[in-house]
PDB file of C-alpha atoms in Angstrom:
ATOM      1  CA  MET A  14      -8.152   8.845 -28.596  1.00  0.00           C
ATOM      2  CA  ALA A  15      -6.624   5.440 -27.920  1.00  0.00           C
ATOM      3  CA  SER A  16      -7.538   3.388 -24.903  1.00  0.00           C
ATOM      4  CA  ALA A  17      -4.986   1.482 -22.498  1.00  0.00           C
ATOM      5  CA  LYS A  18      -4.801  -2.507 -23.018  1.00  0.00           C
ATOM      6  CA  THR A  19      -3.110  -5.377 -21.793  1.00  0.00           C
ATOM      7  CA  GLY A  20       0.538  -5.185 -22.900  1.00  0.00           C
ATOM      8  CA  ASP A  21       0.841  -1.223 -22.681  1.00  0.00           C
ATOM      9  CA  THR A  22       3.145   0.539 -20.793  1.00  0.00           C
ATOM     10  CA  VAL A  23       1.625   3.331 -18.883  1.00  0.00           C
ATOM     11  CA  ALA A  24       1.920   6.341 -16.730  1.00  0.00           C
ATOM     12  CA  ILE A  25      -0.722   6.726 -13.651  1.00  0.00           C
ATOM     13  CA  ASP A  26      -1.318   8.815 -10.959  1.00  0.00           C
ATOM     14  CA  TYR A  27      -2.860   7.503  -7.590  1.00  0.00           C
ATOM     15  CA  VAL A  28      -3.758   8.153  -3.972  1.00  0.00           C
ATOM     16  CA  VAL A  29      -4.539   5.654  -1.573  1.00  0.00           C
ATOM     17  CA  LYS A  30      -6.934   6.078   1.249  1.00  0.00           C
ATOM     18  CA  THR A  31      -8.244   3.831   3.871  1.00  0.00           C
ATOM     19  CA  LYS A  32     -12.303   3.777   4.042  1.00  0.00           C
ATOM     20  CA  GLU A  33     -11.748   6.318   6.721  1.00  0.00           C
ATOM     21  CA  GLY A  34     -10.322   8.846   4.801  1.00  0.00           C
ATOM     22  CA  ARG A  35      -6.907   8.695   5.694  1.00  0.00           C
ATOM     23  CA  VAL A  36      -4.008   8.811   2.815  1.00  0.00           C
ATOM     24  CA  VAL A  37      -1.580   5.894   3.109  1.00  0.00           C
ATOM     25  CA  GLY A  38       0.036   6.229  -0.333  1.00  0.00           C
ATOM     26  CA  GLY A  39       0.363   7.807  -3.812  1.00  0.00           C
ATOM     27  CA  THR A  40       2.321   9.283  -6.221  1.00  0.00           C
ATOM     28  CA  GLU A  41       2.106  13.070  -5.282  1.00  0.00           C
ATOM     29  CA  GLY A  42       5.275  14.584  -4.830  1.00  0.00           C
ATOM     30  CA  GLN A  43       7.243  11.878  -7.055  1.00  0.00           C
ATOM     31  CA  GLY A  44       5.431  11.907  -9.995  1.00  0.00           C
ATOM     32  CA  PRO A  45       3.665   9.306 -12.143  1.00  0.00           C
ATOM     33  CA  GLN A  46       4.172   5.776 -11.692  1.00  0.00           C
ATOM     34  CA  THR A  47       5.327   3.739 -14.883  1.00  0.00           C
ATOM     35  CA  LEU A  48       3.957   0.251 -15.170  1.00  0.00           C
ATOM     36  CA  THR A  49       2.925  -2.349 -17.720  1.00  0.00           C
ATOM     37  CA  LEU A  50      -0.517  -3.407 -17.875  1.00  0.00           C
ATOM     38  CA  GLY A  51      -0.771  -7.538 -17.865  1.00  0.00           C
ATOM     39  CA  ASN A  52       2.854  -7.784 -15.605  1.00  0.00           C
ATOM     40  CA  ASP A  53       1.092  -8.302 -12.511  1.00  0.00           C
ATOM     41  CA  GLU A  54       2.810  -4.906 -11.191  1.00  0.00           C
ATOM     42  CA  ILE A  55      -0.247  -3.499  -9.360  1.00  0.00           C
ATOM     43  CA  PHE A  56      -3.436  -5.084  -7.997  1.00  0.00           C
ATOM     44  CA  PRO A  57      -5.348  -6.681 -10.607  1.00  0.00           C
ATOM     45  CA  GLN A  58      -8.504  -4.439  -9.913  1.00  0.00           C
ATOM     46  CA  ILE A  59      -6.570  -1.597 -10.692  1.00  0.00           C
ATOM     47  CA  GLU A  60      -5.220  -3.186 -14.042  1.00  0.00           C
ATOM     48  CA  SER A  61      -8.709  -3.940 -15.023  1.00  0.00           C
ATOM     49  CA  ALA A  62     -10.115  -0.710 -14.191  1.00  0.00           C
ATOM     50  CA  LEU A  63      -6.745   1.380 -16.352  1.00  0.00           C
ATOM     51  CA  THR A  64      -7.660  -1.212 -19.348  1.00  0.00           C
ATOM     52  CA  GLN A  65      -9.730   0.717 -21.839  1.00  0.00           C
ATOM     53  CA  MET A  66      -9.234   3.847 -20.243  1.00  0.00           C
ATOM     54  CA  GLU A  67      -7.871   6.705 -22.226  1.00  0.00           C
ATOM     55  CA  VAL A  68      -5.609   9.323 -21.304  1.00  0.00           C
ATOM     56  CA  GLY A  69      -6.911  11.671 -18.724  1.00  0.00           C
ATOM     57  CA  GLY A  70      -9.386   9.318 -17.447  1.00  0.00           C
ATOM     58  CA  GLU A  71      -9.999   8.904 -14.094  1.00  0.00           C
ATOM     59  CA  ASP A  72     -11.690   5.982 -11.654  1.00  0.00           C
ATOM     60  CA  THR A  73     -12.065   5.222  -8.036  1.00  0.00           C
ATOM     61  CA  VAL A  74     -11.600   1.594  -7.411  1.00  0.00           C
ATOM     62  CA  THR A  75     -12.075   0.054  -3.869  1.00  0.00           C
ATOM     63  CA  ILE A  76     -10.326  -3.204  -2.978  1.00  0.00           C
ATOM     64  CA  ASP A  77     -11.340  -4.933   0.043  1.00  0.00           C
ATOM     65  CA  ALA A  78      -8.861  -5.966   2.725  1.00  0.00           C
ATOM     66  CA  GLU A  79      -9.158  -9.809   1.648  1.00  0.00           C
ATOM     67  CA  HIS A  80      -8.065  -8.864  -1.661  1.00  0.00           C
ATOM     68  CA  ALA A  81      -5.131  -5.946  -0.762  1.00  0.00           C
ATOM     69  CA  PHE A  82      -2.795  -6.910   1.811  1.00  0.00           C
ATOM     70  CA  GLY A  83      -5.121  -9.531   3.736  1.00  0.00           C
ATOM     71  CA  PRO A  84      -6.699  -9.665   7.234  1.00  0.00           C
ATOM     72  CA  ARG A  85      -4.405  -8.814  10.288  1.00  0.00           C
ATOM     73  CA  ARG A  86      -3.215 -12.026  11.743  1.00  0.00           C
ATOM     74  CA  GLU A  87      -2.285 -12.280  15.619  1.00  0.00           C
ATOM     75  CA  GLU A  88      -0.084 -15.143  14.994  1.00  0.00           C
ATOM     76  CA  LEU A  89       2.328 -12.522  13.038  1.00  0.00           C
ATOM     77  CA  ILE A  90       2.497 -10.578  16.600  1.00  0.00           C
ATOM     78  CA  VAL A  91       5.340 -11.804  18.506  1.00  0.00           C
ATOM     79  CA  GLU A  92       7.264 -11.501  21.919  1.00  0.00           C
ATOM     80  CA  ILE A  93      10.837 -11.887  21.153  1.00  0.00           C
ATOM     81  CA  PRO A  94      13.493 -12.052  24.039  1.00  0.00           C
ATOM     82  CA  ARG A  95      15.682  -9.007  24.013  1.00  0.00           C
ATOM     83  CA  THR A  96      19.111 -11.497  24.077  1.00  0.00           C
ATOM     84  CA  ASN A  97      17.506 -12.503  20.499  1.00  0.00           C
ATOM     85  CA  LEU A  98      18.095  -8.809  19.423  1.00  0.00           C
ATOM     86  CA  PRO A  99      21.091  -7.561  17.601  1.00  0.00           C
ATOM     87  CA  PRO A 100      23.264  -5.985  20.475  1.00  0.00           C
ATOM     88  CA  ASP A 101      24.435  -2.783  18.303  1.00  0.00           C
ATOM     89  CA  ALA A 102      21.226  -1.054  18.758  1.00  0.00           C
ATOM     90  CA  GLU A 103      18.856  -0.064  21.422  1.00  0.00           C
ATOM     91  CA  PRO A 104      15.252  -1.053  20.483  1.00  0.00           C
ATOM     92  CA  GLN A 105      12.837   1.493  19.957  1.00  0.00           C
ATOM     93  CA  PRO A 106       8.909   1.094  18.838  1.00  0.00           C
ATOM     94  CA  GLY A 107       8.617   1.450  15.043  1.00  0.00           C
ATOM     95  CA  MET A 108      12.249  -0.022  14.218  1.00  0.00           C
ATOM     96  CA  THR A 109      12.265  -2.734  11.844  1.00  0.00           C
ATOM     97  CA  LEU A 110      13.616  -6.060  12.249  1.00  0.00           C
ATOM     98  CA  SER A 111      14.226  -8.929   9.668  1.00  0.00           C
ATOM     99  CA  ALA A 112      13.330 -12.646  10.537  1.00  0.00           C
ATOM    100  CA  GLN A 113      12.806 -16.151   8.698  1.00  0.00           C
ATOM    101  CA  GLN A 114       9.506 -17.464   9.454  1.00  0.00           C
ATOM    102  CA  ASN A 115       9.267 -21.265  10.082  1.00  0.00           C
ATOM    103  CA  ASP A 116       8.986 -21.888   6.318  1.00  0.00           C
ATOM    104  CA  GLY A 117      12.573 -20.215   5.771  1.00  0.00           C
ATOM    105  CA  GLN A 118      10.634 -17.158   4.093  1.00  0.00           C
ATOM    106  CA  PRO A 119      11.758 -13.788   5.168  1.00  0.00           C
ATOM    107  CA  ILE A 120       9.667 -11.316   6.963  1.00  0.00           C
ATOM    108  CA  GLN A 121       9.924  -7.869   8.178  1.00  0.00           C
ATOM    109  CA  LEU A 122       8.606  -7.149  11.643  1.00  0.00           C
ATOM    110  CA  VAL A 123       8.005  -3.749  13.023  1.00  0.00           C
ATOM    111  CA  ILE A 124       8.591  -3.293  17.202  1.00  0.00           C
ATOM    112  CA  THR A 125       5.474  -1.998  18.549  1.00  0.00           C
ATOM    113  CA  ASP A 126       6.489  -2.291  22.515  1.00  0.00           C
ATOM    114  CA  VAL A 127       9.743  -2.448  24.395  1.00  0.00           C
ATOM    115  CA  LYS A 128       9.807  -4.099  27.828  1.00  0.00           C
ATOM    116  CA  ASP A 129      12.949  -4.821  29.739  1.00  0.00           C
ATOM    117  CA  ASP A 130      13.438  -8.224  28.510  1.00  0.00           C
ATOM    118  CA  SER A 131      11.753  -8.823  25.679  1.00  0.00           C
ATOM    119  CA  VAL A 132       9.981  -6.604  22.553  1.00  0.00           C
ATOM    120  CA  THR A 133       6.803  -7.222  20.959  1.00  0.00           C
ATOM    121  CA  ALA A 134       6.818  -7.006  17.049  1.00  0.00           C
ATOM    122  CA  ASP A 135       4.338  -7.477  14.381  1.00  0.00           C
ATOM    123  CA  GLY A 136       4.966  -9.259  11.011  1.00  0.00           C
ATOM    124  CA  ASN A 137       1.813  -8.013   9.481  1.00  0.00           C
ATOM    125  CA  HIS A 138       1.774  -5.579   6.551  1.00  0.00           C
ATOM    126  CA  PRO A 139       1.062  -2.132   8.141  1.00  0.00           C
ATOM    127  CA  LEU A 140      -2.188  -1.957   5.926  1.00  0.00           C
ATOM    128  CA  ALA A 141      -3.204  -5.499   6.790  1.00  0.00           C
ATOM    129  CA  GLY A 142      -6.897  -5.442   7.506  1.00  0.00           C
ATOM    130  CA  GLU A 143      -7.588  -2.301   5.767  1.00  0.00           C
ATOM    131  CA  ASP A 144     -10.189  -1.487   2.840  1.00  0.00           C
ATOM    132  CA  LEU A 145      -8.264   0.513   0.196  1.00  0.00           C
ATOM    133  CA  ILE A 146      -9.583   3.083  -1.910  1.00  0.00           C
ATOM    134  CA  PHE A 147      -7.624   4.141  -5.000  1.00  0.00           C
ATOM    135  CA  GLY A 148      -7.952   7.473  -7.164  1.00  0.00           C
ATOM    136  CA  LEU A 149      -6.371   6.709 -10.671  1.00  0.00           C
ATOM    137  CA  THR A 150      -5.718   8.931 -13.166  1.00  0.00           C
ATOM    138  CA  LEU A 151      -4.479   7.769 -16.481  1.00  0.00           C
ATOM    139  CA  VAL A 152      -1.469  10.565 -17.513  1.00  0.00           C
ATOM    140  CA  GLU A 153      -0.040   8.963 -20.476  1.00  0.00           C
ATOM    141  CA  ILE A 154       0.177   5.696 -22.728  1.00  0.00           C
ATOM    142  CA  LYS A 155       3.854   5.607 -23.321  1.00  0.00           C
ATOM    143  CA  GLN A 156       4.235   2.479 -25.137  1.00  0.00           C
ATOM    144  CA  ALA A 157       1.432   0.482 -27.101  1.00  0.00           C
ATOM    145  CA  ALA A 158       1.663  -3.322 -27.364  1.00  0.00           C
TER     146      ALA A 158
END
């Protein structure tokens, strides 16, 4: 049976868990994800595991926080005066705000706390600081390079 190689378009099923076992992502309920190996569409550690895997093959890959979404950065937790918020919606924890960083790059902020005159918002990726464990299954090699 053929093995997947760089340049192949493959379909995979996966589940992503934190090291505590909390499921934080995956393909369950939405069907396999299609990607092309070598196109940087997924973490390099995942591509490496999929390369040389045969259809039906399974593997578990652990990616430490540093190589996943990075460590949590306290400087990305900011206090925003309510006067700087859009007037059309009452801020609530969990709401997402779009902003620009000092370098002009866009950033998504999630409101974590609402006070009378300000909100606290977190610009860290929700999985920052988390080691991630991927359970992988190669479902299909759709197109060979």
